[in-house]
């Protein structure tokens, strides 16, 4: 479930919406085309709060639910080494969108899967939009989307967004993930060294205790071990939790919980 408090800080007002969708993808995969096809005229553009990065936000309804959709900057990764990557990562990490749609280029699948796997480390609420499927066909490339969905552990929907092909299936997949009818079991690589394994064994339970229900404690722990300043700040300030639940903000136990995180493990 999305984090309305953090979303407000990220410039998204959820008052009249049931769900918020993030649209991620490498540049030139057809993200904006998908965005336009889903929202039509119900969209507006601006900047991310406090940043000079352009942002498009739109709305649509489907199956009696109101959706907001945010077009994230096109990126090849989420390591937050550029402003675009930071904006995209922060939105998925702190906004906790109900669904993250990752638009990939079916003709350049291998390169695109890098971002898919990074998104799947942060959230299990994802749908892969396998776009430019017409181009793939033209190049006699066949993608086994069922196999891909099984291997990734999230729905994969082939589309040719410019022609409107597959968009109904995409909407249906988004709806099923948003409403919890489909629950992802994302593929997550595990190939850490014994030392990292040991550190994770200490750190992960403490992160889970401080932030119950966090879908990505292992990833957060790995980023902390990597010395990620932004995540350390987020842990200290309780940003990863559900700020919409007042008891977690108010209760001193919440603050006390945060102090459980042994930052000496991190340095
Ligand atoms: N053939 C084909 N072209 C597409 C498709 N989707 C988008 N495009 C084109 O690909 C280019 C990049 O699309 P755009 O939506 O701007 O990509 P973005 O950078 O990811 O936002 C544009 O010329 C689109 O018209 C598709 O499914 N098939
Ligand atoms: Mg675009």
PDB file of C-alpha atoms and ligand atoms in Angstrom:
ATOM      1  CA  UNK A   1       0.000   0.000   0.000  1.00  0.00           C
ATOM      2  CA  UNK A   2       1.294   3.444  -0.942  1.00  0.00           C
ATOM      3  CA  UNK A   3       2.677   5.910   1.585  1.00  0.00           C
ATOM      4  CA  UNK A   4       0.383   8.953   1.348  1.00  0.00           C
ATOM      5  CA  UNK A   5       2.518  11.053   3.713  1.00  0.00           C
ATOM      6  CA  UNK A   6       5.714  10.526   1.758  1.00  0.00           C
ATOM      7  CA  UNK A   7       3.825  10.904  -1.535  1.00  0.00           C
ATOM      8  CA  UNK A   8       2.623  14.334  -0.445  1.00  0.00           C
ATOM      9  CA  UNK A   9       6.250  15.340   0.114  1.00  0.00           C
ATOM     10  CA  UNK A  10       7.032  13.966  -3.336  1.00  0.00           C
ATOM     11  CA  UNK A  11       4.326  16.212  -4.765  1.00  0.00           C
ATOM     12  CA  UNK A  12       1.515  13.697  -5.231  1.00  0.00           C
ATOM     13  CA  UNK A  13      -1.835  14.318  -3.593  1.00  0.00           C
ATOM     14  CA  UNK A  14      -3.732  11.059  -3.102  1.00  0.00           C
ATOM     15  CA  UNK A  15      -6.961  12.557  -1.753  1.00  0.00           C
ATOM     16  CA  UNK A  16      -9.159  11.524  -4.678  1.00  0.00           C
ATOM     17  CA  UNK A  17      -7.253   8.461  -5.810  1.00  0.00           C
ATOM     18  CA  UNK A  18      -7.273   4.841  -4.738  1.00  0.00           C
ATOM     19  CA  UNK A  19      -3.925   3.831  -6.186  1.00  0.00           C
ATOM     20  CA  UNK A  20      -0.715   5.389  -7.437  1.00  0.00           C
ATOM     21  CA  UNK A  21       1.320   3.878 -10.246  1.00  0.00           C
ATOM     22  CA  UNK A  22       4.977   4.680 -10.973  1.00  0.00           C
ATOM     23  CA  UNK A  23       6.164   4.365 -14.546  1.00  0.00           C
ATOM     24  CA  UNK A  24       9.841   3.425 -14.767  1.00  0.00           C
ATOM     25  CA  UNK A  25      12.042   2.425 -17.677  1.00  0.00           C
ATOM     26  CA  UNK A  26      15.184   3.080 -19.688  1.00  0.00           C
ATOM     27  CA  UNK A  27      15.044   6.170 -21.919  1.00  0.00           C
ATOM     28  CA  UNK A  28      13.281   5.621 -25.260  1.00  0.00           C
ATOM     29  CA  UNK A  29      11.370   2.513 -24.322  1.00  0.00           C
ATOM     30  CA  UNK A  30       8.000   4.204 -24.915  1.00  0.00           C
ATOM     31  CA  UNK A  31       7.312   5.290 -21.346  1.00  0.00           C
ATOM     32  CA  UNK A  32       5.723   8.570 -22.368  1.00  0.00           C
ATOM     33  CA  UNK A  33       3.723   6.813 -25.074  1.00  0.00           C
ATOM     34  CA  UNK A  34       2.306   4.400 -22.485  1.00  0.00           C
ATOM     35  CA  UNK A  35       1.663   7.309 -20.127  1.00  0.00           C
ATOM     36  CA  UNK A  36      -0.209   9.287 -22.789  1.00  0.00           C
ATOM     37  CA  UNK A  37      -2.223   6.274 -23.904  1.00  0.00           C
ATOM     38  CA  UNK A  38      -3.374   5.555 -20.341  1.00  0.00           C
ATOM     39  CA  UNK A  39      -4.134   9.111 -19.276  1.00  0.00           C
ATOM     40  CA  UNK A  40      -5.236  10.897 -22.472  1.00  0.00           C
ATOM     41  CA  UNK A  41      -5.917  14.501 -21.544  1.00  0.00           C
ATOM     42  CA  UNK A  42      -5.995  13.848 -17.817  1.00  0.00           C
ATOM     43  CA  UNK A  43      -2.391  14.869 -17.188  1.00  0.00           C
ATOM     44  CA  UNK A  44      -0.253  17.771 -16.144  1.00  0.00           C
ATOM     45  CA  UNK A  45       3.451  18.472 -16.074  1.00  0.00           C
ATOM     46  CA  UNK A  46       5.707  20.302 -13.665  1.00  0.00           C
ATOM     47  CA  UNK A  47       8.901  19.749 -11.726  1.00  0.00           C
ATOM     48  CA  UNK A  48       9.725  17.380  -8.899  1.00  0.00           C
ATOM     49  CA  UNK A  49       9.510  19.316  -5.610  1.00  0.00           C
ATOM     50  CA  UNK A  50      12.757  21.182  -5.047  1.00  0.00           C
ATOM     51  CA  UNK A  51      14.356  19.730  -8.184  1.00  0.00           C
ATOM     52  CA  UNK A  52      14.870  20.860 -11.747  1.00  0.00           C
ATOM     53  CA  UNK A  53      13.740  17.474 -13.049  1.00  0.00           C
ATOM     54  CA  UNK A  54      10.586  17.511 -15.169  1.00  0.00           C
ATOM     55  CA  UNK A  55       7.675  15.403 -14.118  1.00  0.00           C
ATOM     56  CA  UNK A  56       4.402  14.307 -15.676  1.00  0.00           C
ATOM     57  CA  UNK A  57       1.496  13.142 -13.572  1.00  0.00           C
ATOM     58  CA  UNK A  58      -1.799  11.834 -14.883  1.00  0.00           C
ATOM     59  CA  UNK A  59      -4.949  10.005 -13.911  1.00  0.00           C
ATOM     60  CA  UNK A  60      -7.217   7.286 -15.220  1.00  0.00           C
ATOM     61  CA  UNK A  61      -9.948   5.070 -13.890  1.00  0.00           C
ATOM     62  CA  UNK A  62     -10.264   1.353 -14.311  1.00  0.00           C
ATOM     63  CA  UNK A  63     -12.584  -1.194 -12.718  1.00  0.00           C
ATOM     64  CA  UNK A  64     -14.256   1.491 -10.499  1.00  0.00           C
ATOM     65  CA  UNK A  65     -10.874   2.542  -9.062  1.00  0.00           C
ATOM     66  CA  UNK A  66      -9.169   5.908  -9.495  1.00  0.00           C
ATOM     67  CA  UNK A  67      -5.526   5.735 -10.433  1.00  0.00           C
ATOM     68  CA  UNK A  68      -2.765   8.304 -10.393  1.00  0.00           C
ATOM     69  CA  UNK A  69       0.238   7.628 -12.560  1.00  0.00           C
ATOM     70  CA  UNK A  70       3.625   9.313 -12.351  1.00  0.00           C
ATOM     71  CA  UNK A  71       6.084   9.198 -15.239  1.00  0.00           C
ATOM     72  CA  UNK A  72       9.530   8.797 -13.630  1.00  0.00           C
ATOM     73  CA  UNK A  73      12.696  10.018 -15.369  1.00  0.00           C
ATOM     74  CA  UNK A  74      14.060   7.455 -17.836  1.00  0.00           C
ATOM     75  CA  UNK A  75      17.073   5.713 -16.240  1.00  0.00           C
ATOM     76  CA  UNK A  76      19.338   2.723 -16.803  1.00  0.00           C
ATOM     77  CA  UNK A  77      19.756   2.087 -13.102  1.00  0.00           C
ATOM     78  CA  UNK A  78      18.534   3.133  -9.651  1.00  0.00           C
ATOM     79  CA  UNK A  79      21.863   3.529  -7.913  1.00  0.00           C
ATOM     80  CA  UNK A  80      21.164   7.254  -7.465  1.00  0.00           C
ATOM     81  CA  UNK A  81      24.401   8.340  -9.112  1.00  0.00           C
ATOM     82  CA  UNK A  82      22.498  11.016 -11.070  1.00  0.00           C
ATOM     83  CA  UNK A  83      19.651  13.336 -10.165  1.00  0.00           C
ATOM     84  CA  UNK A  84      17.303  11.376 -12.459  1.00  0.00           C
ATOM     85  CA  UNK A  85      18.188   8.099 -10.788  1.00  0.00           C
ATOM     86  CA  UNK A  86      17.778   9.627  -7.348  1.00  0.00           C
ATOM     87  CA  UNK A  87      14.323  10.966  -8.224  1.00  0.00           C
ATOM     88  CA  UNK A  88      13.201   7.623  -9.648  1.00  0.00           C
ATOM     89  CA  UNK A  89      14.581   5.625  -6.745  1.00  0.00           C
ATOM     90  CA  UNK A  90      13.210   7.908  -4.042  1.00  0.00           C
ATOM     91  CA  UNK A  91       9.772   7.741  -5.564  1.00  0.00           C
ATOM     92  CA  UNK A  92       9.679   3.944  -5.570  1.00  0.00           C
ATOM     93  CA  UNK A  93      11.394   3.625  -2.204  1.00  0.00           C
ATOM     94  CA  UNK A  94       9.578   6.283  -0.180  1.00  0.00           C
ATOM     95  CA  UNK A  95       6.337   6.737  -2.115  1.00  0.00           C
ATOM     96  CA  UNK A  96       5.804   2.968  -2.091  1.00  0.00           C
ATOM     97  CA  UNK A  97       3.581   3.120  -5.179  1.00  0.00           C
ATOM     98  CA  UNK A  98       0.866   0.473  -5.359  1.00  0.00           C
ATOM     99  CA  UNK A  99       2.323  -0.712  -8.645  1.00  0.00           C
ATOM    100  CA  UNK A 100       5.555   0.122 -10.451  1.00  0.00           C
ATOM    101  CA  UNK A 101       5.263  -0.477 -14.185  1.00  0.00           C
ATOM    102  CA  UNK A 102       8.654  -1.013 -15.787  1.00  0.00           C
ATOM    103  CA  UNK A 103       8.522  -0.329 -19.509  1.00  0.00           C
ATOM    104  CA  UNK A 104      11.157  -2.347 -21.376  1.00  0.00           C
ATOM    105  CA  UNK A 105      12.237  -2.441 -24.996  1.00  0.00           C
ATOM    106  CA  UNK A 106      11.505  -5.948 -26.301  1.00  0.00           C
ATOM    107  CA  UNK A 107      14.280  -5.568 -28.876  1.00  0.00           C
ATOM    108  CA  UNK A 108      16.873  -4.811 -26.161  1.00  0.00           C
ATOM    109  CA  UNK A 109      15.680  -7.051 -23.409  1.00  0.00           C
ATOM    110  CA  UNK A 110      19.014  -7.968 -21.878  1.00  0.00           C
ATOM    111  CA  UNK A 111      20.112  -4.381 -21.367  1.00  0.00           C
ATOM    112  CA  UNK A 112      16.664  -3.430 -20.021  1.00  0.00           C
ATOM    113  CA  UNK A 113      16.534  -6.247 -17.462  1.00  0.00           C
ATOM    114  CA  UNK A 114      19.183  -4.485 -15.391  1.00  0.00           C
ATOM    115  CA  UNK A 115      16.674  -1.842 -14.315  1.00  0.00           C
ATOM    116  CA  UNK A 116      13.897  -4.423 -13.922  1.00  0.00           C
ATOM    117  CA  UNK A 117      15.989  -6.416 -11.436  1.00  0.00           C
ATOM    118  CA  UNK A 118      16.863  -3.267  -9.499  1.00  0.00           C
ATOM    119  CA  UNK A 119      13.212  -2.260  -9.224  1.00  0.00           C
ATOM    120  CA  UNK A 120      12.329  -5.785  -8.103  1.00  0.00           C
ATOM    121  CA  UNK A 121      14.868  -5.466  -5.273  1.00  0.00           C
ATOM    122  CA  UNK A 122      12.869  -2.529  -3.919  1.00  0.00           C
ATOM    123  CA  UNK A 123       9.294  -3.621  -4.545  1.00  0.00           C
ATOM    124  CA  UNK A 124       7.349  -6.778  -5.265  1.00  0.00           C
ATOM    125  CA  UNK A 125       4.450  -4.749  -6.639  1.00  0.00           C
ATOM    126  CA  UNK A 126       5.569  -4.529 -10.232  1.00  0.00           C
ATOM    127  CA  UNK A 127       4.389  -5.190 -13.776  1.00  0.00           C
ATOM    128  CA  UNK A 128       6.754  -5.437 -16.726  1.00  0.00           C
ATOM    129  CA  UNK A 129       5.418  -3.759 -19.855  1.00  0.00           C
ATOM    130  CA  UNK A 130       7.214  -5.495 -22.719  1.00  0.00           C
ATOM    131  CA  UNK A 131       6.890  -2.665 -25.213  1.00  0.00           C
ATOM    132  CA  UNK A 132       7.925  -2.248 -28.846  1.00  0.00           C
ATOM    133  CA  UNK A 133       6.781  -5.799 -29.432  1.00  0.00           C
ATOM    134  CA  UNK A 134       5.970  -4.791 -33.033  1.00  0.00           C
ATOM    135  CA  UNK A 135       9.621  -3.849 -33.535  1.00  0.00           C
ATOM    136  CA  UNK A 136      10.699  -7.150 -32.025  1.00  0.00           C
ATOM    137  CA  UNK A 137       8.402  -8.993 -34.446  1.00  0.00           C
ATOM    138  CA  UNK A 138       9.794  -6.986 -37.334  1.00  0.00           C
ATOM    139  CA  UNK A 139      13.294  -8.119 -36.371  1.00  0.00           C
ATOM    140  CA  UNK A 140      12.042 -11.708 -36.046  1.00  0.00           C
ATOM    141  CA  UNK A 141      12.705 -11.667 -32.306  1.00  0.00           C
ATOM    142  CA  UNK A 142      10.424 -13.800 -30.208  1.00  0.00           C
ATOM    143  CA  UNK A 143      10.133 -13.190 -26.484  1.00  0.00           C
ATOM    144  CA  UNK A 144       8.652 -15.969 -24.372  1.00  0.00           C
ATOM    145  CA  UNK A 145       6.734 -13.633 -22.078  1.00  0.00           C
ATOM    146  CA  UNK A 146       5.303 -16.435 -19.943  1.00  0.00           C
ATOM    147  CA  UNK A 147       8.722 -17.788 -19.205  1.00  0.00           C
ATOM    148  CA  UNK A 148       9.960 -14.281 -18.488  1.00  0.00           C
ATOM    149  CA  UNK A 149       7.060 -13.674 -16.084  1.00  0.00           C
ATOM    150  CA  UNK A 150       7.771 -16.949 -14.332  1.00  0.00           C
ATOM    151  CA  UNK A 151      11.490 -16.222 -14.032  1.00  0.00           C
ATOM    152  CA  UNK A 152      11.008 -12.632 -12.847  1.00  0.00           C
ATOM    153  CA  UNK A 153       8.093 -13.502 -10.561  1.00  0.00           C
ATOM    154  CA  UNK A 154       5.902 -10.600 -11.721  1.00  0.00           C
ATOM    155  CA  UNK A 155       3.395 -10.161 -14.578  1.00  0.00           C
ATOM    156  CA  UNK A 156       4.795  -9.412 -18.037  1.00  0.00           C
ATOM    157  CA  UNK A 157       2.507  -7.824 -20.631  1.00  0.00           C
ATOM    158  CA  UNK A 158       3.569  -7.472 -24.285  1.00  0.00           C
ATOM    159  CA  UNK A 159       2.519  -4.134 -25.809  1.00  0.00           C
ATOM    160  CA  UNK A 160       2.947  -1.954 -28.843  1.00  0.00           C
ATOM    161  CA  UNK A 161       1.965   1.264 -27.106  1.00  0.00           C
ATOM    162  CA  UNK A 162       2.114   3.478 -30.178  1.00  0.00           C
ATOM    163  CA  UNK A 163      -0.529   1.285 -31.809  1.00  0.00           C
ATOM    164  CA  UNK A 164      -2.477   0.805 -28.572  1.00  0.00           C
ATOM    165  CA  UNK A 165      -1.847  -2.923 -28.678  1.00  0.00           C
ATOM    166  CA  UNK A 166      -1.883  -4.761 -25.338  1.00  0.00           C
ATOM    167  CA  UNK A 167      -2.899  -1.762 -23.250  1.00  0.00           C
ATOM    168  CA  UNK A 168      -6.108  -3.370 -21.990  1.00  0.00           C
ATOM    169  CA  UNK A 169      -4.047  -6.315 -20.753  1.00  0.00           C
ATOM    170  CA  UNK A 170      -1.622  -3.884 -19.155  1.00  0.00           C
ATOM    171  CA  UNK A 171      -4.475  -2.132 -17.327  1.00  0.00           C
ATOM    172  CA  UNK A 172      -5.808  -5.460 -16.138  1.00  0.00           C
ATOM    173  CA  UNK A 173      -2.387  -6.539 -14.845  1.00  0.00           C
ATOM    174  CA  UNK A 174      -1.932  -3.191 -13.068  1.00  0.00           C
ATOM    175  CA  UNK A 175      -5.370  -3.558 -11.519  1.00  0.00           C
ATOM    176  CA  UNK A 176      -4.683  -7.087 -10.296  1.00  0.00           C
ATOM    177  CA  UNK A 177      -1.426  -6.100  -8.633  1.00  0.00           C
ATOM    178  CA  UNK A 178      -2.895  -2.899  -7.148  1.00  0.00           C
ATOM    179  CA  UNK A 179      -5.855  -4.733  -5.636  1.00  0.00           C
ATOM    180  CA  UNK A 180      -3.722  -7.625  -4.411  1.00  0.00           C
ATOM    181  CA  UNK A 181      -5.341 -10.235  -6.688  1.00  0.00           C
ATOM    182  CA  UNK A 182      -1.876 -10.884  -8.071  1.00  0.00           C
ATOM    183  CA  UNK A 183       0.995 -11.063  -5.599  1.00  0.00           C
ATOM    184  CA  UNK A 184       4.501 -10.906  -7.019  1.00  0.00           C
ATOM    185  CA  UNK A 185       7.372 -13.127  -5.870  1.00  0.00           C
ATOM    186  CA  UNK A 186      10.200 -11.219  -7.473  1.00  0.00           C
ATOM    187  CA  UNK A 187      13.467 -12.810  -8.436  1.00  0.00           C
ATOM    188  CA  UNK A 188      16.236 -11.538  -6.179  1.00  0.00           C
ATOM    189  CA  UNK A 189      19.859 -12.489  -6.765  1.00  0.00           C
ATOM    190  CA  UNK A 190      21.691 -13.864  -3.736  1.00  0.00           C
ATOM    191  CA  UNK A 191      25.411 -14.037  -4.181  1.00  0.00           C
ATOM    192  CA  UNK A 192      26.951 -12.270  -1.225  1.00  0.00           C
ATOM    193  CA  UNK A 193      30.232 -13.114   0.514  1.00  0.00           C
ATOM    194  CA  UNK A 194      30.293 -14.779   3.975  1.00  0.00           C
ATOM    195  CA  UNK A 195      31.150 -11.449   5.627  1.00  0.00           C
ATOM    196  CA  UNK A 196      28.201  -9.725   4.001  1.00  0.00           C
ATOM    197  CA  UNK A 197      25.952 -12.666   4.839  1.00  0.00           C
ATOM    198  CA  UNK A 198      26.954 -12.285   8.472  1.00  0.00           C
ATOM    199  CA  UNK A 199      26.330  -8.550   8.483  1.00  0.00           C
ATOM    200  CA  UNK A 200      22.953  -9.100   6.805  1.00  0.00           C
ATOM    201  CA  UNK A 201      21.992 -11.698   9.395  1.00  0.00           C
ATOM    202  CA  UNK A 202      22.452  -9.025  12.078  1.00  0.00           C
ATOM    203  CA  UNK A 203      21.103  -6.047  10.246  1.00  0.00           C
ATOM    204  CA  UNK A 204      18.017  -7.387   8.442  1.00  0.00           C
ATOM    205  CA  UNK A 205      16.089  -8.475  11.587  1.00  0.00           C
ATOM    206  CA  UNK A 206      16.706  -5.071  13.149  1.00  0.00           C
ATOM    207  CA  UNK A 207      15.483  -3.242  10.095  1.00  0.00           C
ATOM    208  CA  UNK A 208      12.426  -5.481  10.049  1.00  0.00           C
ATOM    209  CA  UNK A 209      11.784  -4.737  13.713  1.00  0.00           C
ATOM    210  CA  UNK A 210      12.076  -0.996  13.161  1.00  0.00           C
ATOM    211  CA  UNK A 211       9.962  -0.986  10.008  1.00  0.00           C
ATOM    212  CA  UNK A 212       7.407  -3.793  10.204  1.00  0.00           C
ATOM    213  CA  UNK A 213       6.070  -4.849   6.822  1.00  0.00           C
ATOM    214  CA  UNK A 214       8.922  -3.240   4.867  1.00  0.00           C
ATOM    215  CA  UNK A 215       9.023  -5.197   1.585  1.00  0.00           C
ATOM    216  CA  UNK A 216      12.755  -4.766   1.007  1.00  0.00           C
ATOM    217  CA  UNK A 217      14.643  -5.021   4.308  1.00  0.00           C
ATOM    218  CA  UNK A 218      17.426  -7.021   2.660  1.00  0.00           C
ATOM    219  CA  UNK A 219      17.941  -4.441  -0.053  1.00  0.00           C
ATOM    220  CA  UNK A 220      17.903  -1.615   2.496  1.00  0.00           C
ATOM    221  CA  UNK A 221      20.501  -3.502   4.560  1.00  0.00           C
ATOM    222  CA  UNK A 222      22.716  -3.960   1.507  1.00  0.00           C
ATOM    223  CA  UNK A 223      22.497  -0.263   0.686  1.00  0.00           C
ATOM    224  CA  UNK A 224      23.370   0.648   4.292  1.00  0.00           C
ATOM    225  CA  UNK A 225      26.372  -1.679   4.163  1.00  0.00           C
ATOM    226  CA  UNK A 226      27.333   0.065   0.954  1.00  0.00           C
ATOM    227  CA  UNK A 227      27.404   3.386   2.853  1.00  0.00           C
ATOM    228  CA  UNK A 228      24.391   4.907   1.085  1.00  0.00           C
ATOM    229  CA  UNK A 229      24.008   8.279   2.829  1.00  0.00           C
ATOM    230  CA  UNK A 230      20.461   8.861   1.711  1.00  0.00           C
ATOM    231  CA  UNK A 231      19.295   5.545   3.121  1.00  0.00           C
ATOM    232  CA  UNK A 232      21.090   6.121   6.420  1.00  0.00           C
ATOM    233  CA  UNK A 233      19.226   9.402   6.707  1.00  0.00           C
ATOM    234  CA  UNK A 234      15.957   7.658   5.841  1.00  0.00           C
ATOM    235  CA  UNK A 235      16.513   5.066   8.550  1.00  0.00           C
ATOM    236  CA  UNK A 236      17.352   7.707  11.167  1.00  0.00           C
ATOM    237  CA  UNK A 237      14.279   9.750  10.290  1.00  0.00           C
ATOM    238  CA  UNK A 238      11.911   6.806  10.039  1.00  0.00           C
ATOM    239  CA  UNK A 239      11.085   7.660   6.429  1.00  0.00           C
ATOM    240  CA  UNK A 240      10.874   4.035   5.369  1.00  0.00           C
ATOM    241  CA  UNK A 241       7.942   3.350   7.648  1.00  0.00           C
ATOM    242  CA  UNK A 242       4.326   4.085   7.045  1.00  0.00           C
ATOM    243  CA  UNK A 243       4.086   7.745   7.971  1.00  0.00           C
ATOM    244  CA  UNK A 244       0.362   7.702   7.342  1.00  0.00           C
ATOM    245  CA  UNK A 245      -0.085   5.672  10.512  1.00  0.00           C
ATOM    246  CA  UNK A 246       0.120   8.325  13.241  1.00  0.00           C
ATOM    247  CA  UNK A 247       0.976   5.868  16.022  1.00  0.00           C
ATOM    248  CA  UNK A 248       4.265   5.104  14.286  1.00  0.00           C
ATOM    249  CA  UNK A 249       5.169   8.761  14.134  1.00  0.00           C
ATOM    250  CA  UNK A 250       4.049   9.670  17.641  1.00  0.00           C
ATOM    251  CA  UNK A 251       5.039   6.774  19.809  1.00  0.00           C
ATOM    252  CA  UNK A 252       8.438   7.063  21.434  1.00  0.00           C
ATOM    253  CA  UNK A 253       8.853   3.327  20.803  1.00  0.00           C
ATOM    254  CA  UNK A 254       9.052   4.115  17.118  1.00  0.00           C
ATOM    255  CA  UNK A 255      11.971   6.422  17.701  1.00  0.00           C
ATOM    256  CA  UNK A 256      13.484   3.920  20.092  1.00  0.00           C
ATOM    257  CA  UNK A 257      13.172   1.248  17.441  1.00  0.00           C
ATOM    258  CA  UNK A 258      15.178   3.326  15.045  1.00  0.00           C
ATOM    259  CA  UNK A 259      17.976   3.494  17.580  1.00  0.00           C
ATOM    260  CA  UNK A 260      18.168  -0.282  17.424  1.00  0.00           C
ATOM    261  CA  UNK A 261      19.867  -0.005  14.070  1.00  0.00           C
ATOM    262  CA  UNK A 262      23.540  -0.562  14.861  1.00  0.00           C
ATOM    263  CA  UNK A 263      25.142   1.929  12.562  1.00  0.00           C
ATOM    264  CA  UNK A 264      28.550   0.612  13.560  1.00  0.00           C
ATOM    265  CA  UNK A 265      27.744  -2.382  11.364  1.00  0.00           C
ATOM    266  CA  UNK A 266      27.258   0.051   8.552  1.00  0.00           C
ATOM    267  CA  UNK A 267      30.571   1.881   8.686  1.00  0.00           C
TER     268      UNK A 267
HETATM  269  N1  LIG B   1       7.193   0.927 -33.125  1.00  0.00           N
HETATM  270  C1  LIG B   1       6.902   1.366 -31.914  1.00  0.00           C
HETATM  271  N2  LIG B   1       7.301   2.590 -31.521  1.00  0.00           N
HETATM  272  C2  LIG B   1       6.986   3.015 -30.297  1.00  0.00           C
HETATM  273  C3  LIG B   1       6.241   2.219 -29.391  1.00  0.00           C
HETATM  274  N3  LIG B   1       6.108   2.898 -28.234  1.00  0.00           N
HETATM  275  C4  LIG B   1       6.730   4.071 -28.412  1.00  0.00           C
HETATM  276  N4  LIG B   1       7.258   4.153 -29.646  1.00  0.00           N
HETATM  277  C5  LIG B   1       8.057   5.256 -30.214  1.00  0.00           C
HETATM  278  O1  LIG B   1       9.324   5.248 -29.572  1.00  0.00           O
HETATM  279  C6  LIG B   1       9.812   6.594 -29.429  1.00  0.00           C
HETATM  280  C7  LIG B   1      10.125   6.887 -27.967  1.00  0.00           C
HETATM  281  O2  LIG B   1       8.897   6.878 -27.242  1.00  0.00           O
HETATM  282  P1  LIG B   1       8.707   7.685 -25.897  1.00  0.00           P
HETATM  283  O3  LIG B   1       7.334   7.372 -25.418  1.00  0.00           O
HETATM  284  O4  LIG B   1       9.029   9.124 -26.063  1.00  0.00           O
HETATM  285  O5  LIG B   1       9.822   6.992 -24.995  1.00  0.00           O
HETATM  286  P2  LIG B   1      10.344   7.373 -23.527  1.00  0.00           P
HETATM  287  O6  LIG B   1      11.665   8.044 -23.708  1.00  0.00           O
HETATM  288  O7  LIG B   1      10.523   6.067 -22.848  1.00  0.00           O
HETATM  289  O8  LIG B   1       9.343   8.234 -22.864  1.00  0.00           O
HETATM  290  C8  LIG B   1       8.716   7.493 -30.003  1.00  0.00           C
HETATM  291  O9  LIG B   1       9.052   7.789 -31.334  1.00  0.00           O
HETATM  292  C9  LIG B   1       7.468   6.609 -29.943  1.00  0.00           C
HETATM  293  O10 LIG B   1       6.516   6.950 -30.916  1.00  0.00           O
HETATM  294  C10 LIG B   1       5.822   0.914 -29.830  1.00  0.00           C
HETATM  295  O11 LIG B   1       5.200   0.133 -29.113  1.00  0.00           O
HETATM  296  N5  LIG B   1       6.173   0.559 -31.095  1.00  0.00           N
HETATM  297 MG1  LIG B   2       9.511  10.111 -21.942  1.00  0.00          MG
END
